[in-house]
Coordinates of C-alpha atoms and ligand atoms in Angstrom, one line a residue:
M1151 CA 84.9 74.4 25.7
E1152 CA 87.5 77.1 25.2
D1153 CA 91.2 76.4 25.8
I1154 CA 91.6 78.1 29.2
K1155 CA 94.1 77.0 31.8
R1156 CA 92.4 75.5 34.8
K1157 CA 92.9 77.1 38.2
T1158 CA 92.6 75.4 41.5
I1159 CA 89.8 76.5 43.8
S1160 CA 92.4 77.4 46.4
A1161 CA 94.0 79.8 43.9
L1162 CA 90.7 81.3 42.8
L1163 CA 89.5 81.9 46.3
S1164 CA 92.7 83.4 47.5
E1165 CA 93.1 85.7 44.5
G1166 CA 89.5 86.7 45.1
A1167 CA 87.9 89.7 43.4
E1168 CA 91.0 90.6 41.4
N1169 CA 89.9 88.1 38.8
A1170 CA 86.3 89.3 38.7
G1171 CA 85.0 89.6 35.1
K1172 CA 87.4 86.9 33.8
I1173 CA 86.3 83.6 32.3
V1174 CA 87.7 80.8 34.5
D1175 CA 88.0 77.1 34.1
V1176 CA 87.4 74.9 37.2
K1177 CA 87.1 71.1 37.8
G1178 CA 86.1 69.2 40.9
W1179 CA 83.7 67.1 42.8
V1180 CA 80.2 68.2 43.7
R1181 CA 79.5 68.5 47.4
T1182 CA 75.9 69.7 47.2
R1183 CA 73.4 71.1 44.7
R1184 CA 70.4 73.2 45.7
G1185 CA 68.2 76.0 44.4
N1186 CA 64.9 76.5 42.6
K1187 CA 63.4 76.6 39.1
N1188 CA 65.3 79.7 38.1
V1189 CA 68.8 79.1 39.5
Q1190 CA 70.8 76.2 40.9
F1191 CA 73.8 76.5 43.2
V1192 CA 76.6 73.9 43.2
A1193 CA 79.2 73.7 45.9
L1194 CA 82.4 72.5 44.2
N1195 CA 85.5 71.1 45.9
D1196 CA 88.7 70.1 44.1
G1197 CA 90.7 69.1 47.2
S1198 CA 93.1 72.1 47.0
T1199 CA 91.4 73.7 50.0
I1200 CA 88.7 73.0 52.5
N1201 CA 86.6 75.8 51.0
N1202 CA 84.1 75.2 48.2
L1203 CA 83.6 77.3 45.2
Q1204 CA 80.0 78.2 44.4
I1205 CA 78.9 77.6 40.8
V1206 CA 75.7 79.3 39.8
F1207 CA 73.6 77.7 37.0
D1208 CA 71.0 80.0 35.5
L1209 CA 68.2 77.8 34.2
S1210 CA 67.6 80.1 31.3
K1211 CA 70.9 78.8 30.0
F1212 CA 70.8 75.2 31.2
T1213 CA 67.9 72.7 31.3
E1214 CA 67.0 70.6 34.3
E1215 CA 68.1 67.6 32.1
D1216 CA 71.6 69.2 31.8
L1217 CA 71.9 69.4 35.5
K1218 CA 70.4 66.1 36.5
P1219 CA 73.8 64.2 36.6
I1220 CA 75.2 66.8 39.0
T1221 CA 74.6 64.8 42.1
T1222 CA 76.6 64.8 45.4
G1223 CA 79.9 63.1 44.6
S1224 CA 79.8 63.7 40.8
S1225 CA 82.7 65.3 39.0
I1226 CA 82.3 68.2 36.6
H1227 CA 84.2 70.7 34.5
V1228 CA 82.9 74.2 34.3
Q1229 CA 83.8 77.4 32.5
G1230 CA 82.2 80.7 33.4
E1231 CA 82.6 84.2 34.6
L1232 CA 84.1 84.8 38.0
V1233 CA 82.0 87.4 39.8
A1234 CA 82.0 88.9 43.3
S1235 CA 79.6 86.9 45.4
Q1236 CA 76.6 88.3 47.2
G1237 CA 76.3 85.1 49.3
K1238 CA 77.9 85.0 52.7
G1239 CA 81.0 82.9 53.3
Q1240 CA 82.7 83.4 50.0
S1241 CA 84.3 86.3 48.1
V1242 CA 83.7 85.1 44.6
E1243 CA 81.5 82.6 42.7
V1244 CA 81.3 81.4 39.1
Q1245 CA 78.4 82.1 36.7
A1246 CA 78.5 78.9 34.6
R1247 CA 78.6 79.2 30.8
E1248 CA 79.8 75.8 29.8
L1249 CA 79.4 72.4 31.6
E1250 CA 81.1 69.1 31.0
I1251 CA 80.1 66.1 33.2
Y1252 CA 83.0 63.8 33.8
G1253 CA 81.0 61.3 35.9
T1254 CA 77.8 61.4 37.8
A1255 CA 77.5 59.6 41.2
P1256 CA 74.5 57.4 41.8
V1257 CA 72.5 57.7 45.0
D1258 CA 74.4 54.9 46.7
Y1259 CA 77.4 57.3 47.0
P1260 CA 78.3 56.7 50.7
L1261 CA 79.2 60.3 51.5
Q1262 CA 75.8 61.8 50.8
K1263 CA 75.4 63.8 53.9
K1264 CA 77.6 65.8 56.2
G1265 CA 78.5 64.6 59.7
H1266 CA 79.2 60.9 59.2
T1267 CA 81.0 59.5 62.2
L1268 CA 84.7 58.8 62.0
E1269 CA 83.9 55.1 62.7
F1270 CA 81.7 55.0 59.6
L1271 CA 84.3 56.8 57.5
R1272 CA 87.0 54.3 58.7
E1273 CA 84.8 51.6 57.0
K1274 CA 84.9 53.7 53.8
A1275 CA 88.6 54.6 54.0
H1276 CA 88.9 54.4 50.2
L1277 CA 86.5 57.3 49.8
R1278 CA 87.1 59.3 53.0
P1279 CA 89.8 61.6 51.6
R1280 CA 86.9 63.3 49.8
T1281 CA 85.4 64.5 53.1
N1282 CA 86.1 67.9 54.6
T1283 CA 87.6 66.2 57.7
F1284 CA 90.0 63.9 55.9
G1285 CA 90.9 66.6 53.3
A1286 CA 91.9 68.8 56.2
V1287 CA 93.9 66.1 57.9
L1288 CA 95.7 65.1 54.8
R1289 CA 96.6 68.6 53.8
I1290 CA 98.0 69.2 57.3
R1291 CA 99.9 65.9 57.1
H1292 CA 101.5 67.1 53.9
A1293 CA 102.4 70.5 55.3
L1294 CA 104.1 68.8 58.3
A1295 CA 106.1 66.5 56.1
Y1296 CA 107.3 69.5 54.1
A1297 CA 108.1 71.4 57.3
I1298 CA 110.2 68.5 58.6
H1299 CA 112.4 68.4 55.5
K1300 CA 112.7 72.2 55.5
F1301 CA 113.6 72.3 59.2
F1302 CA 116.5 69.8 58.8
N1303 CA 117.6 71.1 55.4
D1304 CA 117.9 74.6 56.7
K1305 CA 120.0 73.4 59.6
G1306 CA 122.4 71.6 57.4
F1307 CA 121.2 68.0 58.0
F1308 CA 121.3 65.4 55.3
Y1309 CA 118.4 63.2 54.4
F1310 CA 119.8 59.7 54.8
H1311 CA 118.0 56.7 53.5
T1312 CA 118.0 53.6 55.7
P1313 CA 116.8 50.2 54.6
L1314 CA 113.3 49.0 55.1
I1315 CA 114.3 45.4 54.8
T1316 CA 116.9 44.6 57.5
A1317 CA 118.7 41.8 59.2
S1318 CA 119.0 43.6 62.6
D1319 CA 116.5 44.5 65.3
C1320 CA 117.0 48.0 66.6
E1321 CA 114.6 48.2 69.5
G1322 CA 115.0 44.6 70.5
A1323 CA 111.3 44.4 71.3
G1324 CA 110.6 41.4 69.2
A1325 CA 108.0 43.2 67.2
Q1326 CA 109.3 42.6 63.7
F1327 CA 107.5 41.4 60.6
Q1328 CA 109.5 38.7 59.0
V1329 CA 110.3 39.0 55.3
T1330 CA 110.6 35.6 53.5
T1331 CA 110.1 33.8 50.3
L1332 CA 110.3 30.4 51.9
P1333 CA 107.3 28.2 51.2
L1334 CA 105.4 28.5 54.5
E1335 CA 103.6 25.2 54.1
N1336 CA 106.9 23.3 53.5
L1337 CA 109.8 25.0 55.3
P1338 CA 113.3 23.7 54.8
V1339 CA 114.6 22.3 58.0
G1340 CA 118.3 21.8 58.8
E1341 CA 119.9 18.9 60.7
D1342 CA 119.4 20.7 64.0
G1343 CA 115.6 20.8 63.4
K1344 CA 115.6 24.5 62.9
I1345 CA 114.5 26.4 59.8
D1346 CA 117.3 26.6 57.3
Y1347 CA 117.4 30.3 56.3
S1348 CA 120.3 29.8 54.0
E1349 CA 117.6 28.8 51.5
D1350 CA 115.7 32.0 52.1
F1351 CA 115.8 34.9 49.6
F1352 CA 118.6 36.8 51.5
G1353 CA 120.3 33.6 52.7
K1354 CA 119.4 34.7 56.3
M1355 CA 116.5 35.7 58.4
A1356 CA 115.2 39.2 57.4
S1357 CA 112.5 41.6 58.6
L1358 CA 110.9 44.9 58.0
T1359 CA 112.6 47.6 60.0
V1360 CA 111.3 48.9 63.3
S1361 CA 113.6 51.9 63.2
G1362 CA 116.3 53.3 61.0
Q1363 CA 118.4 54.4 63.9
L1364 CA 121.3 51.9 63.8
E1365 CA 122.0 52.6 60.2
G1366 CA 121.3 56.3 60.9
E1367 CA 124.2 56.2 63.3
L1368 CA 126.5 55.0 60.5
G1369 CA 125.4 58.1 58.5
A1370 CA 125.9 60.5 61.4
T1371 CA 129.3 59.2 62.2
A1372 CA 130.3 60.0 58.6
L1373 CA 128.2 63.0 57.5
G1374 CA 127.8 64.6 61.0
L1375 CA 124.1 65.6 60.9
I1376 CA 121.6 63.3 59.3
Y1377 CA 117.9 62.5 59.5
T1378 CA 115.7 59.7 58.2
F1379 CA 112.0 60.0 57.3
G1380 CA 110.5 56.8 56.3
P1381 CA 108.0 54.0 57.1
T1382 CA 108.6 51.7 60.0
F1383 CA 106.8 48.5 60.9
R1384 CA 105.9 47.0 64.2
A1385 CA 104.1 43.8 64.8
E1386 CA 103.0 44.6 68.3
N1387 CA 99.5 43.5 69.1
S1388 CA 98.5 47.0 70.3
N1389 CA 94.9 47.9 69.5
T1390 CA 95.1 51.4 70.8
Q1391 CA 94.4 54.9 69.6
R1392 CA 98.1 55.6 69.5
H1393 CA 99.6 52.6 67.7
L1394 CA 99.8 51.6 64.1
S1395 CA 101.5 48.5 62.6
E1396 CA 102.9 50.7 59.8
F1397 CA 103.9 54.3 60.7
W1398 CA 106.3 56.9 59.6
M1399 CA 109.2 58.0 61.7
I1400 CA 111.6 60.9 61.6
E1401 CA 115.0 60.0 63.1
P1402 CA 117.7 62.7 63.3
E1403 CA 121.1 61.5 64.5
M1404 CA 123.8 63.9 65.4
A1405 CA 127.6 63.4 65.9
F1406 CA 129.0 65.4 68.8
Y1407 CA 125.6 66.0 70.4
E1408 CA 125.2 65.2 74.1
I1409 CA 121.8 64.6 75.7
A1410 CA 121.1 68.3 76.5
D1411 CA 121.8 69.3 72.8
N1412 CA 119.5 66.4 71.8
M1413 CA 116.7 67.8 74.0
D1414 CA 117.1 71.3 72.7
L1415 CA 116.9 70.1 69.1
A1416 CA 113.8 68.0 69.9
E1417 CA 112.0 70.9 71.5
E1418 CA 112.9 73.4 68.7
F1419 CA 112.0 70.8 66.0
I1420 CA 108.5 70.0 67.3
K1421 CA 107.7 73.7 67.9
Y1422 CA 108.8 74.6 64.4
C1423 CA 106.5 71.9 62.9
I1424 CA 103.5 73.1 65.0
N1425 CA 104.2 76.7 64.1
Y1426 CA 104.5 75.9 60.4
A1427 CA 101.1 74.2 60.5
L1428 CA 99.5 77.1 62.4
E1429 CA 100.9 79.5 59.8
H1430 CA 100.2 77.5 56.6
C1431 CA 97.1 75.4 57.4
K1432 CA 94.9 78.1 59.0
D1433 CA 91.6 77.1 57.3
D1434 CA 92.0 73.4 57.9
I1435 CA 93.0 73.8 61.6
Q1436 CA 90.2 76.2 62.1
F1437 CA 87.8 73.6 60.6
L1438 CA 89.0 70.9 62.9
N1439 CA 89.0 73.2 65.9
D1440 CA 85.3 74.1 65.2
H1441 CA 84.1 70.6 64.5
F1442 CA 86.1 68.3 66.6
D1443 CA 88.2 69.9 69.3
K1444 CA 87.3 73.4 70.5
E1445 CA 90.6 73.8 72.4
L1446 CA 92.9 72.7 69.5
I1447 CA 94.3 76.1 68.5
E1448 CA 94.7 77.2 72.1
R1449 CA 96.6 74.0 72.9
L1450 CA 98.9 74.3 69.8
K1451 CA 99.7 77.9 70.7
F1452 CA 100.3 77.0 74.3
V1453 CA 102.8 74.2 73.4
V1454 CA 104.7 76.5 71.1
E1455 CA 104.9 79.4 73.6
N1456 CA 106.0 77.5 76.7
D1457 CA 109.2 75.7 77.6
F1458 CA 109.0 72.0 78.0
V1459 CA 109.7 70.7 81.5
R1460 CA 112.9 68.6 81.8
L1461 CA 112.6 66.0 84.5
P1462 CA 114.6 62.8 85.5
Y1463 CA 112.6 59.6 85.6
T1464 CA 113.4 59.1 89.3
E1465 CA 111.8 62.5 90.1
G1466 CA 108.8 61.7 87.9
V1467 CA 108.2 58.4 89.7
K1468 CA 108.4 60.3 93.1
I1469 CA 105.8 62.8 91.9
L1470 CA 103.5 59.9 90.8
E1471 CA 104.0 58.0 94.1
E1472 CA 103.3 61.1 96.1
S1473 CA 100.3 62.1 94.1
G1474 CA 97.8 60.0 96.1
R1475 CA 96.3 59.0 92.8
K1476 CA 95.0 55.4 92.3
F1477 CA 96.4 54.3 89.0
E1478 CA 95.3 51.2 87.1
F1479 CA 99.0 50.1 86.9
P1480 CA 101.1 50.4 90.0
V1481 CA 104.0 52.9 90.0
Y1482 CA 107.4 52.2 91.5
W1483 CA 111.1 52.9 90.5
G1484 CA 112.0 50.6 87.6
V1485 CA 108.5 50.3 86.1
D1486 CA 108.0 51.2 82.4
L1487 CA 105.5 54.1 82.8
A1488 CA 102.1 53.5 81.3
S1489 CA 100.3 56.1 79.4
E1490 CA 98.1 57.0 82.4
H1491 CA 101.3 57.9 84.3
E1492 CA 102.7 60.0 81.5
R1493 CA 99.5 61.8 81.0
F1494 CA 99.1 62.6 84.7
L1495 CA 102.6 64.3 84.7
V1496 CA 101.8 66.2 81.6
E1497 CA 98.1 67.1 81.8
E1498 CA 97.6 67.3 85.6
H1499 CA 100.8 67.9 87.4
F1500 CA 102.9 70.2 85.1
K1501 CA 100.2 71.1 82.5
K1502 CA 103.0 71.3 79.9
P1503 CA 105.0 68.9 77.7
V1504 CA 107.6 67.1 79.7
I1505 CA 110.9 65.6 78.6
L1506 CA 111.6 62.7 80.9
T1507 CA 115.2 61.6 81.1
D1508 CA 117.6 59.1 82.7
Y1509 CA 115.4 56.0 82.7
P1510 CA 116.4 52.7 84.3
K1511 CA 118.6 50.8 81.8
E1512 CA 116.5 47.6 82.0
I1513 CA 113.4 49.3 80.4
K1514 CA 115.4 50.9 77.6
A1515 CA 117.2 49.7 74.5
F1516 CA 120.8 48.4 74.5
Y1517 CA 122.4 51.3 72.7
M1518 CA 121.7 54.1 75.3
K1519 CA 124.6 55.7 77.1
L1520 CA 125.0 54.4 80.7
N1521 CA 125.1 57.1 83.4
D1522 CA 127.8 57.1 86.1
D1523 CA 125.3 55.6 88.6
G1524 CA 125.5 52.4 86.6
K1525 CA 121.7 52.1 86.8
T1526 CA 120.2 54.7 84.5
V1527 CA 120.7 55.6 80.9
R1528 CA 120.7 58.9 79.1
A1529 CA 117.3 58.4 77.5
M1530 CA 114.8 61.1 76.8
D1531 CA 111.1 60.7 76.1
V1532 CA 109.1 63.7 75.1
L1533 CA 105.6 63.4 76.6
F1534 CA 102.7 65.5 75.2
P1535 CA 99.2 66.3 76.3
K1536 CA 96.6 63.9 74.9
I1537 CA 99.3 61.9 73.1
G1538 CA 101.7 60.6 75.7
E1539 CA 105.0 59.7 74.2
I1540 CA 105.6 61.6 71.0
I1541 CA 109.4 61.3 70.8
G1542 CA 111.8 58.7 72.1
G1543 CA 115.6 59.2 72.0
S1544 CA 118.9 59.2 73.8
Q1545 CA 122.5 59.9 73.9
R1546 CA 124.2 56.7 72.5
E1547 CA 126.8 54.6 74.3
E1548 CA 130.0 55.5 72.4
N1549 CA 132.4 53.5 74.6
Y1550 CA 133.3 50.3 72.7
D1551 CA 133.8 48.2 75.8
K1552 CA 130.7 49.2 77.6
L1553 CA 128.5 48.7 74.5
T1554 CA 130.1 45.3 73.8
K1555 CA 129.4 44.3 77.4
R1556 CA 125.7 45.4 77.1
I1557 CA 125.3 43.6 73.8
E1558 CA 126.7 40.4 75.3
E1559 CA 124.5 40.7 78.5
L1560 CA 121.4 40.9 76.2
G1561 CA 122.7 38.0 74.0
L1562 CA 122.5 40.1 70.8
T1563 CA 124.5 38.8 67.8
G1564 CA 125.6 40.1 64.4
M1565 CA 126.3 43.6 65.7
D1566 CA 130.0 43.8 64.6
W1567 CA 129.2 46.4 61.9
Y1568 CA 127.5 48.6 64.5
L1569 CA 130.3 48.2 67.0
D1570 CA 132.8 49.3 64.3
T1571 CA 131.4 52.9 64.7
R1572 CA 132.8 52.7 68.3
K1573 CA 135.9 50.8 67.3
Y1574 CA 137.1 53.3 64.7
G1575 CA 137.0 57.0 65.5
T1576 CA 134.1 56.8 68.0
V1577 CA 132.4 60.1 69.0
P1578 CA 129.7 61.2 71.4
H1579 CA 126.4 61.3 69.5
S1580 CA 122.7 61.4 70.1
G1581 CA 119.4 61.2 68.3
F1582 CA 115.7 60.6 68.6
G1583 CA 112.7 59.4 66.8
L1584 CA 109.4 61.3 66.3
G1585 CA 106.4 59.3 65.4
F1586 CA 105.0 61.2 62.5
E1587 CA 101.4 60.1 63.0
R1588 CA 101.5 61.1 66.6
L1589 CA 102.6 64.6 65.5
V1590 CA 99.8 64.7 63.0
L1591 CA 97.4 63.5 65.7
F1592 CA 98.5 66.3 68.0
V1593 CA 98.3 69.0 65.3
T1594 CA 94.9 67.9 64.0
G1595 CA 93.3 67.2 67.4
M1596 CA 92.0 63.9 66.1
Q1597 CA 91.5 61.2 68.7
N1598 CA 92.5 58.1 66.8
I1599 CA 95.8 57.5 65.0
R1600 CA 93.9 55.5 62.4
D1601 CA 92.3 58.8 61.2
V1602 CA 95.6 60.6 60.4
I1603 CA 97.1 58.2 57.8
P1604 CA 95.3 57.5 54.5
F1605 CA 95.5 53.7 54.8
P1606 CA 96.0 52.6 58.4
R1607 CA 97.4 49.1 59.2
Y1608 CA 96.7 47.6 62.5
P1609 CA 96.1 44.1 63.8
K1610 CA 93.6 42.2 61.7
N1611 CA 93.3 45.1 59.2
C1612 CA 95.1 45.4 55.9
E1613 CA 92.6 46.9 53.5
Y1614 CA 93.5 48.2 50.0
Ligands
4AD1751 O1 110.5 55.2 71.2 P1 110.7 54.4 69.9 O2 110.5 53.0 69.9 O3 112.2 54.8 69.6 C1 112.9 54.3 68.5 O4 112.5 53.6 67.7 C2 114.3 54.9 68.5 N1 115.1 54.0 67.6 C3 114.3 56.3 68.0 C4 115.6 57.0 68.0 O5 116.2 57.2 69.0 N2 116.1 57.2 66.8 O6 109.9 55.1 68.8 C5 110.0 56.5 68.5 C6 108.6 57.1 68.3 C7 107.8 57.0 69.6 O7 108.1 58.0 70.5 C8 106.4 57.2 69.0 O8 106.1 58.6 68.7 C9 106.5 56.5 67.7 O9 107.9 56.4 67.3 N3 105.9 55.1 67.7 C10 104.8 54.8 67.1 N4 103.9 55.5 66.4 C11 102.8 54.8 66.0 N5 102.6 53.5 66.1 C12 103.5 52.7 66.8 N6 103.3 51.4 67.0 C13 104.6 53.4 67.4 N7 105.7 53.0 68.0 C14 106.5 54.0 68.2
MG1752 MG1 109.8 54.8 73.1

């Protein structure tokens, strides 16, 4: 083979006919091979785009024996002339001159035909990134991650790294995975009969984080505007299409922001991300729209173009009570809304994303700012069509005495470091958390959160 710099299929297809007549070098995985005794057509994909490049093999230059290893799933290296294509659906194709086979794929390659079910592909999660669907989802996932960093960077936020192993419990929901090196079959027990954690790796009980927020607040009350973007872990036994045990969360935290500023930022942020994907992932979104969800593009545009509704929890409950609808779970003031309630408000009543605010303090975390009514806190959940809760956030309680009282009421300990932010130079501040996979779910139109992360973790499943 000649020494020619390889181009990605994405680059070749987008440059199109301007390279016609040039000898190009391409590498990738074979999707299909078809043809007759005179000519064979190979659809080649290298992951850079959903579109395949057609490679034409003239059987006066190659023998059937040469082409035999080119099976679905095999990997090849081709050099040849780029020519304008006569076939429909592509601008250019490659007339092969040289062929190198990296690896054939035997007939037991699981992704032989198109149109496997998502359930089948979940069983083959180690190979599914090679399908059109997962290629599209994973490229969109990348674009959204990039958009998130760009959004915050352009606004002057600092990317702040919070720990994954922690000794505190942010959400207080008791859903933490414990981290220990203690021998589980022979645990050290103290005189009080309890496990002696002083012998554990960190000398105390430690867990994987459920949220970087508390440490994020330390960042925001020093750097002003920060965001985190990292993995979080929740040991909830939730076998739903919206929950993962390991998911990624983006948590901006802003000094001097009150709840209204927080809502404005959340709405601007989420619209920015969706717009970015619409602009930069056209082919992939179109593919998902055509194959899985015919209303996807329409829904994305609708969300970007319309204002989110802002509604206090108390009014939301009133709407639900007066709806006359029979819900599976009863609705009353004080209840933690179920996904059927959230989706009724968003999909049927307002037909728009809703930011629900001012929840009863009992159903929200300890750190939220208490309203003057003494009953509700300055919480905000952003509720989305098909997804339900996509963002959860609040203005934080910045008053040292009130926060101390709430921490004592709930019997939380070891929070002195957190209270120091209120003891020394306290400021009003706010933040929120966006579940990254829920955003990817919304933008791709997929149904199941297990299909928008390469290696999903959920109860009784930890493959690879
Ligand atoms: O509402 P949550 O629990 O809020 C927090 O963790 C706050 N500390 C955020 C903050 O104010 N900085 O979680 C935030 C978001 C949810 O709205 C949801 O999108 C997502 O994280 N989320 C999950 N995503 C996938 N699987 C799970 N098990 C999730 N739990 C929460
Ligand atoms: Mg929440």
